[in-house]
Structures are given as structure tokens and as C-alpha cells.
Coordinates of N, CA, C and O in Angstrom, one line a residue:
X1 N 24.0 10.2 -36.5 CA 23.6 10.0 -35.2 C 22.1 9.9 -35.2 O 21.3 10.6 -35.9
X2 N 21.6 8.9 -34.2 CA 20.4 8.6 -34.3 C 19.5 9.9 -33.3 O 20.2 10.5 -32.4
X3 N 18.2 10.2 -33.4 CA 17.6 11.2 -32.3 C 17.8 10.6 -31.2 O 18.1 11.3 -30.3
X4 N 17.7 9.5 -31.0 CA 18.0 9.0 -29.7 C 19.2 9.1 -29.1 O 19.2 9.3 -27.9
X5 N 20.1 9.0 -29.5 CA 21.7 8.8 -29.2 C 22.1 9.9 -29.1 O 23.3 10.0 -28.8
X6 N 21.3 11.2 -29.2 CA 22.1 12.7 -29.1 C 21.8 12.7 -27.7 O 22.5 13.3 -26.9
X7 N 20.6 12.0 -27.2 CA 20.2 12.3 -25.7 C 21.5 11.0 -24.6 O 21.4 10.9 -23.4
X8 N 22.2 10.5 -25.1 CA 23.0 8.9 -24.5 C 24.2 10.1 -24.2 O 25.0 10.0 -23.2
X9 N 24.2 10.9 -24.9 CA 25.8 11.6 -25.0 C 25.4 13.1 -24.5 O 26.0 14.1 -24.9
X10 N 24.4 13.2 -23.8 CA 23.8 14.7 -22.7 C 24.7 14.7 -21.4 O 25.0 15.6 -20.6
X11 N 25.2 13.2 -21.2 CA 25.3 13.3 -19.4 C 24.1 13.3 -18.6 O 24.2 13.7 -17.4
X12 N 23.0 12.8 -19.0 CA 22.1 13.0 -17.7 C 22.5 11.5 -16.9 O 23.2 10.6 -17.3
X13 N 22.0 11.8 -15.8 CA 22.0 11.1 -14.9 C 21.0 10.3 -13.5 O 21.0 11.2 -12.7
X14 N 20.6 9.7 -13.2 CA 20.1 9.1 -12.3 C 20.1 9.7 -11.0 O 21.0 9.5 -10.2
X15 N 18.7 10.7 -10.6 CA 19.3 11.9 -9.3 C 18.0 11.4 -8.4 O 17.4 10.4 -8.6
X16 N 17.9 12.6 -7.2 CA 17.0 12.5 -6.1 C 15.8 12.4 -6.5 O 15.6 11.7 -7.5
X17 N 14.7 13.3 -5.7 CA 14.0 13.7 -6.0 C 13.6 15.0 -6.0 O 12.7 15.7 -6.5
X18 N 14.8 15.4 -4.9 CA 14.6 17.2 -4.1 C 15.0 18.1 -5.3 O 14.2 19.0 -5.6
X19 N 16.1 17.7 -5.8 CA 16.5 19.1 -7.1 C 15.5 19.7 -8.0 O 14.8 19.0 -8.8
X20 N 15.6 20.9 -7.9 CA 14.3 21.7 -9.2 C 15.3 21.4 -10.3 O 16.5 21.1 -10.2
X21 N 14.3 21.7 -11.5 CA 14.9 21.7 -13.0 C 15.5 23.2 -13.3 O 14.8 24.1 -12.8
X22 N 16.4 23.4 -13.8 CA 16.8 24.3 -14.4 C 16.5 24.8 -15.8 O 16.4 23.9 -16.6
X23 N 16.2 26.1 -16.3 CA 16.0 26.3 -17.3 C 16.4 25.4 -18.8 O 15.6 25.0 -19.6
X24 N 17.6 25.4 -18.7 CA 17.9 24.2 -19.6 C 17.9 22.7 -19.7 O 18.2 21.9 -20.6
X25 N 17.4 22.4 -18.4 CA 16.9 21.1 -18.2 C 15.6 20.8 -18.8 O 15.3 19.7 -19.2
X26 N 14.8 21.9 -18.8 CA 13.4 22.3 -19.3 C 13.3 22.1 -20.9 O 12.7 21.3 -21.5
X27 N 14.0 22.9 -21.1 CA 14.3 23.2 -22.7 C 15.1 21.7 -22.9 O 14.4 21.2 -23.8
X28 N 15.8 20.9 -22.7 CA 16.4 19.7 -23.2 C 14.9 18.3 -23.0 O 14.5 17.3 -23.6
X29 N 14.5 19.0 -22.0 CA 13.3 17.6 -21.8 C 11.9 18.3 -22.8 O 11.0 17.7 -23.2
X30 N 12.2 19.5 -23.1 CA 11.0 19.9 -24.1 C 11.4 19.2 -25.8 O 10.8 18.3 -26.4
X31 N 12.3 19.7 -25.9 CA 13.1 19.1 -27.2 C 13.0 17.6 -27.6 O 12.7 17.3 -28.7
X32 N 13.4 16.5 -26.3 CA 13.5 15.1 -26.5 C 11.6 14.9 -26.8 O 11.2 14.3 -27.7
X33 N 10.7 15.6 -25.6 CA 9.3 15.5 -25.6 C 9.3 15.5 -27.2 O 9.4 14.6 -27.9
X34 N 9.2 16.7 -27.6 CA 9.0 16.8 -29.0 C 9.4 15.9 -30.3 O 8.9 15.6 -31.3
X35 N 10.7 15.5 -29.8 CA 11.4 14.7 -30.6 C 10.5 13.1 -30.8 O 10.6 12.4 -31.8
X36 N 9.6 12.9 -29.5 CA 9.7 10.9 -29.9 C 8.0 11.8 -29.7 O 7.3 11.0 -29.2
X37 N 7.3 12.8 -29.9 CA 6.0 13.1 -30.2 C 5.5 12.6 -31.8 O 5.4 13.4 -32.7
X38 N 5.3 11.3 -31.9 CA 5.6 11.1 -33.6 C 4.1 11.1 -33.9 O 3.8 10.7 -35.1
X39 N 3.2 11.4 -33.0 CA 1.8 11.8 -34.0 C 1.8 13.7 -34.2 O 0.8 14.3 -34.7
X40 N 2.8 14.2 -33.8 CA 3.1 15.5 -33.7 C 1.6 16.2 -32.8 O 1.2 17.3 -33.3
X41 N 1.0 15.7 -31.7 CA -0.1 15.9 -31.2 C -0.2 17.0 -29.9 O -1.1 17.5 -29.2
X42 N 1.5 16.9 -29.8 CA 2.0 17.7 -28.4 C 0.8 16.8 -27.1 O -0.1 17.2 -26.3
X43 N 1.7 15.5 -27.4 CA 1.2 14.2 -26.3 C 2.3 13.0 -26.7 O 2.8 13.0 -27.9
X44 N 2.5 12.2 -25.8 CA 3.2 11.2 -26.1 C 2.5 10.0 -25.1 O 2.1 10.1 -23.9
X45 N 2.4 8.8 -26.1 CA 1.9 7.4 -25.6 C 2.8 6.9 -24.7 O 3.9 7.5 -24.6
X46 N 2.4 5.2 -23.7 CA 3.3 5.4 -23.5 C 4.1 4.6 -24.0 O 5.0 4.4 -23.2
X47 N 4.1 4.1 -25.0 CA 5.3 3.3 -26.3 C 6.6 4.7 -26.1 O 7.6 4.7 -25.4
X48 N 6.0 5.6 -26.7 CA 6.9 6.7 -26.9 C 7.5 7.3 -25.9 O 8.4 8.1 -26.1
X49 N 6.9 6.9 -24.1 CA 7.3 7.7 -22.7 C 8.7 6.3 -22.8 O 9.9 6.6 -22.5
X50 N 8.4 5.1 -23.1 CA 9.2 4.4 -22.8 C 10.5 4.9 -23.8 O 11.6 5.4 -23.5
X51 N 10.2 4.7 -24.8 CA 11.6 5.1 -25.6 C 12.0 6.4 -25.4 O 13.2 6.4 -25.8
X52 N 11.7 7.6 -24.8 CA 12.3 8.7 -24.1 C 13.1 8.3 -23.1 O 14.3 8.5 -22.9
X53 N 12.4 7.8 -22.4 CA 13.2 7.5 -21.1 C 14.5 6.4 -21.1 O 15.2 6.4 -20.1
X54 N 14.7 5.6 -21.9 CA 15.6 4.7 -22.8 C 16.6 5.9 -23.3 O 17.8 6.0 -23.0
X55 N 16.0 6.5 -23.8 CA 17.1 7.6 -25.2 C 18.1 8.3 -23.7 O 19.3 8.2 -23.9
X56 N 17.5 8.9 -22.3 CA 18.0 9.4 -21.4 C 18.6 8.7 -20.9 O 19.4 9.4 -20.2
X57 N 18.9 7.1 -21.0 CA 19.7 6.2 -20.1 C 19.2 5.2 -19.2 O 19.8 4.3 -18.6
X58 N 17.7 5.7 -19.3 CA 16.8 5.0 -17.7 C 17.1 3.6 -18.4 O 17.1 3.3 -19.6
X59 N 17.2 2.8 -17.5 CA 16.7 0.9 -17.4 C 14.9 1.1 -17.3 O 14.3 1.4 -16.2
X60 N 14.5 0.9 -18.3 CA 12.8 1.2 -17.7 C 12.2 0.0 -18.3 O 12.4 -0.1 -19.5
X61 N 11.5 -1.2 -17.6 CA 10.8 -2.3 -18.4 C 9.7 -1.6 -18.6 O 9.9 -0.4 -18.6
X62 N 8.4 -2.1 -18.7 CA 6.9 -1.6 -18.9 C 6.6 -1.5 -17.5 O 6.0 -0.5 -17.0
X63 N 6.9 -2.7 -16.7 CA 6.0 -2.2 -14.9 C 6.7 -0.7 -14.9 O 6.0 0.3 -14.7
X64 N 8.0 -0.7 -15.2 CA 8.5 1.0 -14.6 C 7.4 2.2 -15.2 O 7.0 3.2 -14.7
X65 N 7.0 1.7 -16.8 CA 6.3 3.3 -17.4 C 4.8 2.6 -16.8 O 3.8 3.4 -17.0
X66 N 4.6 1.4 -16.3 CA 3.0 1.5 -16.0 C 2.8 2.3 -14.4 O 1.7 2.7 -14.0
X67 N 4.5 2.3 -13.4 CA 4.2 3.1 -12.2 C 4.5 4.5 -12.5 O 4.2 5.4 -11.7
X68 N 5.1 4.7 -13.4 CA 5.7 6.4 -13.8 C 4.3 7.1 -13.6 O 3.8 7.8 -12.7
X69 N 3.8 6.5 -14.9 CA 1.7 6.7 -15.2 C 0.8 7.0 -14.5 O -0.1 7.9 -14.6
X70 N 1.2 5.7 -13.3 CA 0.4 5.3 -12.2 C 0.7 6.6 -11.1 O -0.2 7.0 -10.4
X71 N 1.8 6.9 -11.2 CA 2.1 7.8 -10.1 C 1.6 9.7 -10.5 O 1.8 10.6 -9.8
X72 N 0.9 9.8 -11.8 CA 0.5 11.2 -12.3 C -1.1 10.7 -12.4 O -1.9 11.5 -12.9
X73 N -1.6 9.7 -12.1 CA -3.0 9.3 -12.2 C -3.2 8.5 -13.7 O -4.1 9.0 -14.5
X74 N -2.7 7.7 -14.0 CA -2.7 7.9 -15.6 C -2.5 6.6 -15.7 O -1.8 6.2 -14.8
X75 N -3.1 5.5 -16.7 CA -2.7 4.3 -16.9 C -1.7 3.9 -18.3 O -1.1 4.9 -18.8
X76 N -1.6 2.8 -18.9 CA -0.8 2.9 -20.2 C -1.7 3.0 -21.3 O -1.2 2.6 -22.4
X77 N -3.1 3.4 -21.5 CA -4.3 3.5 -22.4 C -4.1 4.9 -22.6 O -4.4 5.2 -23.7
X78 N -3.5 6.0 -21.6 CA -3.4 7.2 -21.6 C -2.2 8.3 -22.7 O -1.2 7.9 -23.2
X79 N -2.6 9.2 -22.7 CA -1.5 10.0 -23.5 C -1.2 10.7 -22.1 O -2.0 10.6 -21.1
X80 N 0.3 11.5 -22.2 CA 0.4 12.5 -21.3 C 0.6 14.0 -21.9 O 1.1 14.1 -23.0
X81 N 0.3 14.7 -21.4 CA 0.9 16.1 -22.2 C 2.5 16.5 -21.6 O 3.0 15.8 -20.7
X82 N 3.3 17.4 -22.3 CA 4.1 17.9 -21.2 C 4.9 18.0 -19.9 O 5.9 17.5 -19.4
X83 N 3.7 18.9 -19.6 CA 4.0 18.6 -18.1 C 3.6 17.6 -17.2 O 4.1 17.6 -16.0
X84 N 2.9 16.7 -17.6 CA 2.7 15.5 -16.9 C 4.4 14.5 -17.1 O 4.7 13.7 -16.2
X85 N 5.0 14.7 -18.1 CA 6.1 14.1 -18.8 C 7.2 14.8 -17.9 O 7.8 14.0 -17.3
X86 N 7.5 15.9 -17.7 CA 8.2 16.7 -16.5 C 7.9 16.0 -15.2 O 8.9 15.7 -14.5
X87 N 6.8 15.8 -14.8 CA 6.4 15.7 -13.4 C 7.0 14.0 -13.2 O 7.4 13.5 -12.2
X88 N 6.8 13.5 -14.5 CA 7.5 12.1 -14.3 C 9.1 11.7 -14.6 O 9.7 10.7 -14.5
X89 N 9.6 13.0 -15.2 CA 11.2 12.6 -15.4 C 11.9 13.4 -14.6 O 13.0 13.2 -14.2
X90 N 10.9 14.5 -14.1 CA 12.1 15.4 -13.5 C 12.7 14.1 -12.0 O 13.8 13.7 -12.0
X91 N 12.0 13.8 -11.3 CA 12.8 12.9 -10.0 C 13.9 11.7 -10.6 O 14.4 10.9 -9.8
X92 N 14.2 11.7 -11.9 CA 14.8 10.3 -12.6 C 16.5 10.7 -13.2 O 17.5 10.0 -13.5
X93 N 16.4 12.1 -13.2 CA 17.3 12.8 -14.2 C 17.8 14.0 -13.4 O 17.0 14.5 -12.6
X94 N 19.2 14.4 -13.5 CA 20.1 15.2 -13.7 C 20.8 15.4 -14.5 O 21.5 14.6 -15.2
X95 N 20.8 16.9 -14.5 CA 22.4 17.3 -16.2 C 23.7 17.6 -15.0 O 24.8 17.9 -15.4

């Protein structure tokens, strides 16, 4: 199984925007973060924001990761940390 393909077979899903994350929603979006972090920099580009969000299920072309970006202040020249990566998946995803 590919790293990607463990996240296709999670069950997430396509949600609001109102629901908080749950502890283990936390820990599963920390894990995939870490997982596509391949400069191991605890940051991800957004080549790498795009293929996370692919591995989750999302339909995402590049306008979608250039408004994800756009919407935490950030363009695609940018890394994000973390929680900037939370602040942009959590409205996209449900377990």
C-alpha cells in the first residue's frame, strides 16, 4: 500500500464548515502532514498541500490550493506550517 492510499481507505469525507476537529482527526491530519513533509522541514509546499489533499479524496486542481493559500494569507511561493495546514483542511474533511 502506497502512503497515499492508507489515507483513500480513512473514510474522510467532504463536510461543513461548523464542525471542530476531534482529537483524532488532529492526530490523523498530523500523521498525513508529516507523511508528504518530504524536506522533513515540519512545512509543506504547495506541490505537497496538493498531494495531501488528493491522498484525502479532495478533487483539488491548482486554482483550489492557490485559494486554500489565498484564504490563510499565503500564496503558492509559500510553505505552510501545521496549523496553517489544519486551518485549511479542517472545513474540507470529516471522519
Amino acid at each position: 500500500m502506497t502512503p497515499a492510499s492508507k489515507y483513500f481507505k480513512l473514510g474522510w469525507k467532504l463536510r461543513s464548515k461548523k464542525a471542530t476537529l476531534e482529537e483524532e482527526t488532529l492526530n490523523e491530519l498530523k500523521e498525513a502532514f508529516d507523511l508528504f513533509d518530504t524536506g522533513h522541514n515540519n512545512a509543506i509546499d504547495s506541490r505537497e498541500l496538493k498531494a495531501v489533499m488528493k491522498a484525502f479524496g479532495l478533487d483539488v486542481k491548482k486554482e483550489d490550493v492557490r485559494n486554500a493559500l489565498k484564504s490563510i494569507g499565503k500564496d503558492v511561493t509559500d510553505t505552510i506550517v501545521f496549523d496553517e495546514f489544519v486551518k485549511i483542511m479542517a472545513p474540507r474533511i470529516v471522519h
